C-alpha cells in the first residue's frame, strides 16, 4: 500500500505529466470559453430572428 502511494507521488511529479496537466487545463479553459461564446452567438441569432419576424 505504501509503495503504491510512493509510486503515485513520484509519477505525479514527473515533468512530462506536469506539462500534460497544463495542456489539459488550457484546453478545458478554451472549451469553457467557446461554450460561452456559443451561448451568446445563439442568443444573438434568436434575437435577430425574433425581431425580424415581428417587423
Short mmCIF file of N, CA and C in Angstrom, two decimals:
data_model
loop_
_atom_site.label_atom_id
_atom_site.label_comp_id
_atom_site.label_asym_id
_atom_site.label_seq_id
_atom_site.Cartn_x
_atom_site.Cartn_y
_atom_site.Cartn_z
N UNK A 1 0.83 -1.20 0.00
CA UNK A 1 0.00 0.00 0.00
C UNK A 1 0.87 1.25 0.00
N UNK A 2 1.88 1.25 0.88
CA UNK A 2 2.74 2.43 0.97
C UNK A 2 3.55 2.59 -0.32
N UNK A 3 3.94 1.47 -0.93
CA UNK A 3 4.72 1.53 -2.18
C UNK A 3 3.89 2.16 -3.30
N UNK A 4 2.60 1.83 -3.36
CA UNK A 4 1.74 2.41 -4.39
C UNK A 4 1.62 3.92 -4.20
N UNK A 5 1.54 4.37 -2.95
CA UNK A 5 1.45 5.80 -2.69
C UNK A 5 2.73 6.50 -3.12
N UNK A 6 3.87 5.87 -2.84
CA UNK A 6 5.15 6.46 -3.24
C UNK A 6 5.27 6.53 -4.76
N UNK A 7 4.86 5.46 -5.43
CA UNK A 7 4.91 5.47 -6.89
C UNK A 7 3.97 6.51 -7.47
N UNK A 8 2.79 6.64 -6.88
CA UNK A 8 1.83 7.63 -7.38
C UNK A 8 2.37 9.03 -7.19
N UNK A 9 3.02 9.30 -6.06
CA UNK A 9 3.58 10.62 -5.80
C UNK A 9 4.73 10.91 -6.76
N UNK A 10 5.56 9.92 -7.03
CA UNK A 10 6.67 10.12 -7.96
C UNK A 10 6.16 10.33 -9.38
N UNK A 11 5.12 9.60 -9.75
CA UNK A 11 4.56 9.72 -11.10
C UNK A 11 3.90 11.08 -11.29
N UNK A 12 3.26 11.58 -10.25
CA UNK A 12 2.57 12.85 -10.34
C UNK A 12 3.57 14.00 -10.56
N UNK A 13 4.78 13.86 -10.03
CA UNK A 13 5.76 14.92 -10.12
C UNK A 13 6.61 14.88 -11.37
N UNK A 14 6.37 13.95 -12.25
CA UNK A 14 7.17 13.83 -13.47
C UNK A 14 6.93 15.05 -14.37
N UNK A 15 8.00 15.61 -14.96
CA UNK A 15 7.86 16.83 -15.79
C UNK A 15 6.91 16.67 -16.97
N UNK A 16 6.92 15.51 -17.60
CA UNK A 16 6.03 15.31 -18.75
C UNK A 16 4.58 15.32 -18.28
N UNK A 17 4.32 14.69 -17.15
CA UNK A 17 2.95 14.68 -16.62
C UNK A 17 2.50 16.09 -16.26
N UNK A 18 3.39 16.90 -15.73
CA UNK A 18 3.03 18.27 -15.39
C UNK A 18 2.69 19.07 -16.65
N UNK A 19 3.43 18.84 -17.73
CA UNK A 19 3.14 19.54 -18.98
C UNK A 19 1.80 19.12 -19.56
N UNK A 20 1.51 17.82 -19.46
CA UNK A 20 0.23 17.32 -19.96
C UNK A 20 -0.91 17.92 -19.14
N UNK A 21 -0.73 18.01 -17.84
CA UNK A 21 -1.78 18.59 -16.99
C UNK A 21 -2.01 20.06 -17.34
N UNK A 22 -0.94 20.80 -17.63
CA UNK A 22 -1.08 22.19 -18.02
C UNK A 22 -1.80 22.31 -19.36
N UNK A 23 -1.47 21.43 -20.29
CA UNK A 23 -2.12 21.45 -21.60
C UNK A 23 -3.60 21.14 -21.47
N UNK A 24 -3.93 20.17 -20.61
CA UNK A 24 -5.35 19.85 -20.39
C UNK A 24 -6.09 21.01 -19.77
N UNK A 25 -5.45 21.71 -18.85
CA UNK A 25 -6.09 22.86 -18.21
C UNK A 25 -6.36 23.96 -19.24
N UNK A 26 -5.40 24.20 -20.13
CA UNK A 26 -5.61 25.22 -21.17
C UNK A 26 -6.72 24.81 -22.13
N UNK A 27 -6.76 23.52 -22.49
CA UNK A 27 -7.81 23.03 -23.38
C UNK A 27 -9.18 23.15 -22.72
N UNK A 28 -9.26 22.83 -21.44
CA UNK A 28 -10.52 22.93 -20.72
C UNK A 28 -10.97 24.39 -20.66
N UNK A 29 -10.04 25.30 -20.43
CA UNK A 29 -10.39 26.72 -20.38
C UNK A 29 -10.88 27.20 -21.75
N UNK A 30 -10.22 26.75 -22.80
CA UNK A 30 -10.63 27.16 -24.15
C UNK A 30 -12.01 26.59 -24.47
N UNK A 31 -12.27 25.36 -24.05
CA UNK A 31 -13.57 24.73 -24.28
C UNK A 31 -14.67 25.47 -23.52
N UNK A 32 -14.39 25.85 -22.28
CA UNK A 32 -15.36 26.60 -21.49
C UNK A 32 -15.63 27.95 -22.13
N UNK A 33 -14.58 28.58 -22.63
CA UNK A 33 -14.73 29.87 -23.28
C UNK A 33 -15.58 29.75 -24.54
N UNK A 34 -15.40 28.68 -25.29
CA UNK A 34 -16.18 28.51 -26.52
C UNK A 34 -17.64 28.24 -26.20
N UNK A 35 -17.94 27.62 -25.06
CA UNK A 35 -19.32 27.40 -24.67
C UNK A 35 -20.02 28.73 -24.41
N UNK A 36 -19.34 29.64 -23.77
CA UNK A 36 -19.92 30.96 -23.50
C UNK A 36 -20.12 31.72 -24.80
N UNK A 37 -19.15 31.64 -25.69
CA UNK A 37 -19.28 32.32 -26.99
C UNK A 37 -20.44 31.73 -27.79
N UNK A 38 -20.58 30.41 -27.76
CA UNK A 38 -21.68 29.77 -28.48
C UNK A 38 -23.03 30.19 -27.90
N UNK A 39 -23.12 30.30 -26.58
CA UNK A 39 -24.36 30.74 -25.96
C UNK A 39 -24.73 32.14 -26.42
N UNK A 40 -23.79 33.07 -26.39
CA UNK A 40 -24.09 34.44 -26.80
C UNK A 40 -24.38 34.53 -28.29
N UNK A 41 -23.71 33.74 -29.09
CA UNK A 41 -24.00 33.72 -30.52
C UNK A 41 -25.41 33.20 -30.78
N UNK A 42 -25.80 32.14 -30.07
CA UNK A 42 -27.15 31.60 -30.23
C UNK A 42 -28.20 32.59 -29.74
N UNK A 43 -27.92 33.25 -28.64
CA UNK A 43 -28.85 34.25 -28.12
C UNK A 43 -29.03 35.40 -29.11
N UNK A 44 -27.92 35.87 -29.68
CA UNK A 44 -27.99 36.96 -30.65
C UNK A 44 -28.75 36.53 -31.90
N UNK A 45 -28.52 35.31 -32.38
CA UNK A 45 -29.23 34.81 -33.56
C UNK A 45 -30.72 34.69 -33.29
N UNK A 46 -31.10 34.21 -32.12
CA UNK A 46 -32.51 34.11 -31.76
C UNK A 46 -33.13 35.51 -31.71
N UNK A 47 -32.42 36.45 -31.11
CA UNK A 47 -32.93 37.82 -31.00
C UNK A 47 -33.15 38.44 -32.37
N UNK A 48 -32.21 38.26 -33.27
CA UNK A 48 -32.32 38.81 -34.62
C UNK A 48 -33.50 38.16 -35.35
N UNK A 49 -33.62 36.85 -35.27
CA UNK A 49 -34.74 36.16 -35.92
C UNK A 49 -36.07 36.58 -35.34
N UNK A 50 -36.17 36.70 -34.05
CA UNK A 50 -37.41 37.08 -33.39
C UNK A 50 -37.82 38.50 -33.78
N UNK A 51 -36.88 39.43 -33.75
CA UNK A 51 -37.24 40.81 -34.13
C UNK A 51 -37.55 40.90 -35.63
N UNK A 52 -36.94 40.08 -36.44
CA UNK A 52 -37.25 40.09 -37.88
C UNK A 52 -38.68 39.63 -38.11
N UNK A 53 -39.12 38.61 -37.41
CA UNK A 53 -40.48 38.13 -37.57
C UNK A 53 -41.50 39.15 -37.04
N UNK A 54 -41.13 39.92 -36.03
CA UNK A 54 -42.05 40.93 -35.51
C UNK A 54 -42.21 42.11 -36.47
N UNK A 55 -41.17 42.45 -37.15
CA UNK A 55 -41.22 43.58 -38.08
C UNK A 55 -41.68 43.11 -39.41
#
